[in-house]
Coordinates of N, CA, C and O in Angstrom, one line a residue:
M1 N 15.2 8.4 -12.6 CA 14.2 8.5 -12.5 C 13.7 7.9 -11.2 O 14.1 6.5 -11.2
A2 N 12.7 8.2 -10.4 CA 12.0 7.6 -9.3 C 11.3 6.6 -9.9 O 10.4 6.4 -10.8
N3 N 11.4 5.3 -9.3 CA 10.6 4.3 -9.5 C 10.1 3.2 -8.3 O 10.8 3.5 -7.3
K4 N 9.0 2.5 -8.1 CA 8.7 1.6 -7.4 C 10.8 0.8 -6.2 O 10.2 0.6 -4.7
S5 N 11.4 0.7 -7.1 CA 12.6 0.1 -6.2 C 13.4 1.0 -5.8 O 14.3 1.2 -5.2
N6 N 13.2 2.6 -6.1 CA 14.0 3.6 -5.7 C 13.3 4.8 -5.0 O 13.4 5.9 -5.5
L7 N 12.6 4.8 -3.9 CA 11.9 5.7 -3.2 C 12.9 6.4 -2.9 O 12.3 7.6 -2.4
S8 N 14.2 6.8 -2.4 CA 15.2 7.7 -2.5 C 15.0 8.9 -3.4 O 15.2 9.8 -2.8
D9 N 14.5 8.5 -4.4 CA 14.1 9.6 -5.2 C 12.9 10.0 -5.8 O 12.5 10.8 -6.6
C10 N 12.1 9.7 -4.7 CA 10.3 10.0 -5.0 C 9.9 11.0 -4.1 O 10.4 10.8 -2.5
F11 N 9.4 12.4 -4.3 CA 9.5 13.4 -3.9 C 8.0 13.9 -3.4 O 7.4 13.8 -5.0
N12 N 7.5 14.9 -2.6 CA 6.4 15.3 -2.7 C 6.3 16.3 -3.5 O 7.3 17.2 -4.0
I13 N 4.9 16.1 -4.4 CA 4.8 17.3 -5.4 C 3.3 18.0 -5.1 O 2.6 19.0 -5.8
L14 N 2.9 17.5 -4.2 CA 1.6 17.7 -3.7 C 1.4 19.3 -2.9 O 2.7 19.6 -1.8
N15 N 0.4 19.8 -3.0 CA 0.5 21.4 -2.2 C -0.7 21.1 -1.2 O -1.4 20.7 -1.2
K16 N -0.7 22.2 -0.4 CA -1.7 22.3 0.6 C -3.1 22.6 0.1 O -4.1 21.7 0.5
N17 N -3.4 22.9 -1.5 CA -4.8 22.6 -1.5 C -5.1 21.2 -2.4 O -6.5 21.2 -2.2
G18 N -3.9 20.6 -2.7 CA -3.9 19.2 -3.5 C -4.3 18.4 -2.0 O -5.4 17.4 -2.4
L19 N -3.6 18.7 -1.2 CA -4.1 17.3 0.4 C -5.5 17.9 0.7 O -6.0 16.7 0.9
K20 N -5.8 19.3 0.6 CA -7.0 19.6 1.6 C -8.3 18.9 -0.1 O -9.4 17.8 0.8
W21 N -7.9 18.7 -0.9 CA -8.8 18.1 -2.0 C -9.2 16.3 -2.0 O -9.8 16.0 -1.6
Y22 N -7.7 16.1 -1.5 CA -7.7 14.8 -1.5 C -8.4 14.0 -0.5 O -9.1 13.0 -0.1
V23 N -8.2 14.9 0.9 CA -8.8 14.6 2.3 C -10.3 14.7 2.0 O -10.9 13.9 3.0
E24 N -11.0 15.6 1.0 CA -11.9 15.6 1.1 C -13.1 14.9 0.2 O -13.8 14.0 0.7
Q25 N -12.2 14.9 -0.8 CA -12.9 13.7 -1.7 C -12.9 12.1 -1.8 O -13.5 12.1 -1.9
Y26 N -11.5 11.5 -0.7 CA -11.9 10.0 -0.5 C -12.4 10.3 0.8 O -11.4 9.1 1.9
A27 N -12.7 11.4 2.0 CA -12.9 11.4 3.3 C -11.9 10.8 4.2 O -12.0 9.4 5.1
I28 N -10.7 11.2 3.7 CA -9.9 11.1 5.1 C -10.0 11.2 6.6 O -9.9 12.2 6.3
P29 N -10.3 10.5 7.5 CA -10.4 10.6 8.9 C -9.7 11.8 9.7 O -8.1 11.2 9.0
A30 N -9.9 13.1 9.7 CA -9.0 13.6 10.9 C -8.1 13.0 11.9 O -7.1 13.7 11.4
S31 N -8.5 12.2 12.5 CA -8.0 11.5 13.1 C -6.7 11.0 12.8 O -5.8 10.6 13.6
L32 N -6.4 10.9 11.3 CA -5.1 10.2 10.7 C -3.7 11.5 11.1 O -2.8 10.6 10.9
N33 N -4.6 12.2 11.0 CA -3.4 13.5 11.9 C -2.6 13.8 10.5 O -1.2 13.2 10.3
H34 N -3.2 13.8 9.2 CA -2.4 13.8 7.8 C -1.5 15.1 7.7 O -1.9 16.0 8.4
V35 N -0.4 14.7 7.2 CA 0.9 15.9 7.0 C 1.3 16.1 5.7 O 1.9 14.8 5.2
L36 N 1.4 17.2 5.4 CA 1.9 17.4 4.1 C 3.6 17.7 4.1 O 3.8 18.3 4.9
P37 N 4.1 17.1 3.3 CA 5.8 16.8 3.8 C 6.5 17.9 2.9 O 5.4 18.8 2.0
A38 N 7.5 18.5 3.4 CA 8.1 19.7 2.6 C 8.4 18.8 1.1 O 8.5 18.0 1.1
K39 N 8.6 20.0 -0.1 CA 9.1 19.6 -1.3 C 10.0 18.6 -1.8 O 10.1 17.8 -2.4
D40 N 11.2 18.8 -0.5 CA 12.3 18.2 -1.0 C 12.4 17.0 0.3 O 13.7 16.4 0.0
T41 N 11.4 16.7 0.6 CA 11.3 15.1 1.8 C 11.0 14.1 0.6 O 9.9 14.1 -0.1
A42 N 12.0 13.2 0.4 CA 11.8 11.8 0.0 C 11.1 11.2 0.7 O 11.0 10.8 2.2
I43 N 10.0 10.3 0.0 CA 9.1 9.1 0.9 C 10.3 8.5 1.8 O 9.6 7.6 2.6
Y44 N 11.6 8.1 1.3 CA 12.3 7.0 1.8 C 13.7 7.6 2.0 O 14.0 8.6 1.0
P45 N 14.2 7.7 2.7 CA 13.7 7.2 4.4 C 12.5 7.1 5.1 O 12.3 8.4 5.5
F46 N 11.7 6.3 5.6 CA 10.5 6.6 6.1 C 10.6 7.4 7.8 O 11.5 7.3 8.3
V47 N 9.8 8.3 7.1 CA 9.9 9.3 8.8 C 8.9 8.7 9.9 O 7.9 8.4 9.8
P48 N 9.6 8.3 11.2 CA 9.4 7.6 11.9 C 7.8 7.7 12.4 O 7.4 9.4 12.6
G49 N 6.8 7.3 12.7 CA 5.5 7.5 12.9 C 4.6 8.1 12.3 O 3.4 8.3 12.1
K50 N 5.2 8.3 10.6 CA 4.1 8.3 9.6 C 4.4 7.1 8.3 O 5.2 6.7 8.7
I51 N 3.1 7.0 7.8 CA 3.0 6.2 6.5 C 2.8 7.4 5.2 O 2.1 7.8 5.1
G52 N 3.6 7.0 4.3 CA 3.9 8.1 3.0 C 2.8 7.0 2.1 O 2.8 5.8 1.9
V53 N 1.9 8.0 1.4 CA 0.7 7.9 0.9 C 1.2 8.3 -0.4 O 1.2 9.7 -0.7
Y54 N 0.9 7.5 -1.4 CA 0.8 7.6 -3.1 C -0.3 8.7 -3.4 O -1.5 7.5 -3.5
T55 N -0.7 9.3 -3.9 CA -1.9 9.8 -4.2 C -2.5 9.2 -5.2 O -3.5 8.8 -5.5
R56 N -2.0 8.6 -6.2 CA -2.0 7.8 -7.4 C -3.0 6.7 -7.0 O -3.6 6.0 -7.7
M57 N -2.5 6.5 -5.8 CA -3.2 4.8 -5.3 C -4.4 5.1 -5.1 O -5.7 4.3 -5.7
F58 N -5.2 6.4 -4.9 CA -6.7 6.9 -4.7 C -7.1 6.4 -6.4 O -8.2 6.1 -6.4
D59 N -6.5 7.3 -7.0 CA -7.3 7.0 -8.5 C -7.5 5.7 -8.9 O -8.2 5.2 -9.7
Y60 N -6.3 5.2 -9.2 CA -6.0 4.4 -9.7 C -6.1 2.5 -9.1 O -6.6 1.9 -9.5
F61 N -6.4 2.7 -7.9 CA -6.5 1.5 -6.9 C -7.3 1.4 -6.2 O -7.8 0.2 -5.5
N62 N -8.5 2.8 -6.4 CA -9.7 2.8 -5.4 C -8.8 2.5 -3.8 O -9.9 1.8 -2.9
Y63 N -8.3 3.0 -3.7 CA -7.3 2.4 -2.2 C -8.0 4.0 -1.1 O -8.4 4.7 -1.5
R64 N -8.6 2.9 0.1 CA -9.2 4.1 0.8 C -8.7 4.2 2.4 O -7.9 3.1 2.4
L65 N -8.7 5.0 3.4 CA -8.1 4.8 4.8 C -9.3 5.0 5.3 O -9.8 5.7 4.9
P66 N -9.0 4.4 6.8 CA -8.6 3.4 7.1 C -8.3 2.6 6.3 O -8.8 2.3 5.5
L67 N -7.3 1.6 6.3 CA -6.5 0.6 5.4 C -7.6 -0.5 5.9 O -7.9 -0.5 6.8
T68 N -7.9 -1.3 4.9 CA -8.3 -2.7 4.8 C -7.4 -3.9 5.4 O -5.8 -3.4 5.5
K69 N -7.9 -4.9 5.9 CA -7.1 -5.9 6.4 C -6.3 -6.6 5.0 O -5.4 -6.8 5.0
F70 N -7.1 -6.5 4.0 CA -6.5 -6.9 2.4 C -5.1 -6.3 2.3 O -4.5 -6.5 2.2
L71 N -4.9 -4.9 2.2 CA -4.4 -4.1 2.1 C -3.0 -4.0 2.4 O -1.7 -4.1 2.8
I72 N -3.3 -4.3 4.4 CA -2.6 -4.3 5.3 C -1.4 -5.7 5.2 O -0.4 -5.7 4.8
E73 N -2.3 -6.6 5.1 CA -1.7 -7.9 4.7 C -0.8 -7.8 3.2 O 0.5 -8.7 3.1
V74 N -1.0 -6.8 2.2 CA -0.2 -6.8 0.9 C 0.9 -6.1 1.5 O 2.5 -6.2 0.8
C75 N 0.7 -4.9 1.6 CA 1.6 -4.2 2.3 C 3.0 -4.6 3.4 O 4.2 -4.8 3.4
H76 N 2.4 -5.7 4.4 CA 3.3 -6.6 4.9 C 4.1 -7.1 4.2 O 5.1 -7.6 4.6
F77 N 3.5 -8.2 3.0 CA 4.4 -8.9 2.1 C 5.0 -8.2 1.6 O 6.8 -8.6 1.1
E78 N 4.7 -6.9 1.1 CA 5.8 -6.4 0.1 C 7.1 -6.2 1.3 O 8.4 -5.9 0.8
L79 N 6.6 -5.0 2.3 CA 7.8 -4.6 3.3 C 8.6 -6.2 4.1 O 9.8 -5.8 4.1
A80 N 8.2 -7.2 4.0 CA 9.1 -8.7 4.3 C 9.8 -8.9 3.0 O 11.2 -8.9 3.3
C81 N 9.4 -8.9 1.7 CA 10.3 -8.6 1.0 C 11.6 -8.1 0.8 O 12.4 -8.5 0.4
R82 N 11.0 -6.6 0.7 CA 12.4 -5.6 0.9 C 13.1 -5.9 2.1 O 14.4 -5.5 1.7
G83 N 12.3 -6.5 3.3 CA 13.6 -6.6 4.5 C 14.6 -7.9 4.3 O 15.4 -7.4 4.7
L84 N 13.8 -8.7 3.3 CA 15.1 -10.0 2.6 C 15.8 -9.0 1.5 O 16.6 -9.9 0.9
N85 N 15.8 -8.0 0.9 CA 16.4 -7.1 0.0 C 15.9 -8.2 -1.6 O 16.6 -8.4 -2.0
S86 N 14.7 -8.3 -1.7 CA 14.1 -8.8 -2.8 C 12.8 -8.2 -3.2 O 12.0 -7.5 -2.5
D87 N 12.8 -8.3 -4.2 CA 11.1 -7.9 -4.8 C 10.1 -8.5 -5.1 O 10.6 -9.8 -4.7
P88 N 9.0 -8.2 -4.4 CA 7.7 -8.5 -4.4 C 8.0 -9.3 -5.4 O 7.5 -9.0 -6.6
D89 N 7.1 -10.8 -5.2 CA 6.9 -11.6 -6.3 C 5.5 -12.6 -6.5 O 5.8 -12.8 -5.1
L90 N 4.8 -12.5 -7.2 CA 3.5 -13.1 -7.0 C 3.2 -14.7 -6.6 O 2.9 -15.3 -5.6
N91 N 4.4 -15.3 -7.0 CA 4.5 -16.8 -6.5 C 4.7 -16.7 -5.8 O 4.5 -17.7 -4.9
V92 N 5.8 -16.1 -4.8 CA 6.4 -16.0 -3.6 C 5.3 -15.9 -2.8 O 4.5 -16.3 -1.5
F93 N 3.9 -14.7 -2.7 CA 3.2 -14.2 -1.9 C 2.0 -15.3 -1.9 O 1.2 -15.8 -0.7
R94 N 1.8 -16.0 -3.1 CA 0.8 -17.3 -3.2 C 1.4 -18.4 -2.8 O 0.5 -19.0 -1.5
A95 N 2.8 -18.4 -2.2 CA 3.4 -19.9 -0.7 C 2.9 -19.3 0.5 O 2.8 -20.3 1.3
F96 N 2.3 -17.8 0.4 CA 2.1 -17.7 2.0 C 0.3 -17.2 2.3 O -0.1 -17.3 3.2
Y97 N 0.0 -16.6 0.9 CA -1.3 -16.3 1.4 C -2.3 -16.9 0.4 O -1.8 -17.3 -0.7
K98 N -3.5 -17.3 0.9 CA -4.5 -18.0 -0.6 C -5.5 -16.5 -0.4 O -6.4 -16.2 0.6
L99 N -6.6 -16.8 -1.6 CA -7.4 -15.9 -2.2 C -8.5 -16.4 -1.1 O -9.1 -17.6 -1.5
N100 N -9.6 -15.8 -0.7 CA -10.7 -16.2 0.1 C -11.9 -15.4 0.2 O -11.7 -14.3 -0.2
R101 N -13.0 -16.0 -0.2 CA -14.4 -15.4 -0.7 C -14.9 -15.1 0.9 O -15.2 -15.7 1.6
S102 N -15.0 -13.9 1.0 CA -15.9 -13.4 2.4 C -16.9 -12.7 1.7 O -16.9 -11.3 1.6
G103 N -18.3 -13.5 1.9 CA -19.8 -12.6 1.0 C -19.5 -12.4 -0.1 O -19.0 -13.2 -1.0
S104 N -19.5 -11.2 -0.5 CA -19.2 -10.4 -2.1 C -17.9 -9.9 -2.1 O -17.9 -9.6 -3.4
R105 N -17.2 -10.1 -1.6 CA -16.0 -9.7 -1.3 C -14.5 -10.5 -1.6 O -15.1 -11.8 -0.7
Y106 N -13.8 -10.6 -1.8 CA -12.5 -11.5 -1.8 C -11.5 -10.8 -0.9 O -11.2 -9.5 -0.7
T107 N -10.7 -11.8 -0.3 CA -9.5 -11.1 0.7 C -8.3 -12.1 0.7 O -8.4 -13.1 -0.1
F108 N -7.6 -12.2 1.5 CA -6.5 -13.1 1.4 C -6.3 -13.8 3.0 O -6.7 -13.0 4.0
E109 N -6.5 -15.0 3.1 CA -6.0 -15.6 4.0 C -4.3 -16.0 4.4 O -4.2 -16.9 3.4
V110 N -3.8 -15.9 5.1 CA -2.4 -16.7 6.1 C -2.9 -18.4 5.2 O -3.8 -19.1 5.5
R111 N -1.7 -18.7 4.5 CA -1.8 -20.4 4.1 C -1.1 -21.1 5.2 O -0.5 -21.1 6.1
K112 N -2.1 -22.4 5.3 CA -1.4 -23.2 6.5 C 0.4 -23.8 5.8 O 0.4 -23.8 4.4
K113 N 1.1 -24.4 7.2 CA 2.2 -24.2 6.9 C 2.2 -25.2 5.7 O 3.5 -25.0 5.1
N114 N 1.6 -26.7 6.0 CA 1.6 -27.5 4.5 C 0.7 -27.9 3.6 O 0.6 -28.7 2.6
E115 N -0.3 -26.7 3.6 CA -0.8 -26.4 2.3 C -0.2 -26.2 1.0 O 0.5 -25.0 1.0
C116 N -1.0 -26.7 0.0 CA -0.1 -26.6 -1.3 C -0.6 -25.3 -2.0 O -1.9 -25.2 -1.9
C117 N 0.2 -24.6 -2.6 CA -0.3 -23.1 -3.4 C -0.8 -23.3 -4.8 O -0.7 -22.3 -5.3
Y118 N -0.5 -24.4 -5.3 CA -1.0 -24.8 -6.6 C -1.6 -26.0 -6.6 O -1.4 -27.2 -6.3
S119 N -2.6 -26.2 -7.7 CA -3.3 -27.4 -7.9 C -3.0 -27.9 -9.5 O -2.6 -27.2 -10.1

């Protein structure tokens, strides 16, 4: 069974009409050169020059393209954890990033080296 820890078992199930619907529904810019992978193409190992996107992210997390700085920071953290053969962990995330209010939105900023992550 495919899960977030076993990406080599996650395959494309979207067809051309489904891709067209997502591109139109979520206003994905054509400049991103979206490509529908073959049905037997796993999301991992990653295709050089491409970013694999789960359509459920649009529905459940209000995911939008182009990516926001917030999402890039979260993805960077996950990739760093996976590069160290570790699952992402919220406590470790808090050691590197802190929540920051920016107007009516929230984002993360890099925590200073000697700044405590708990009060």
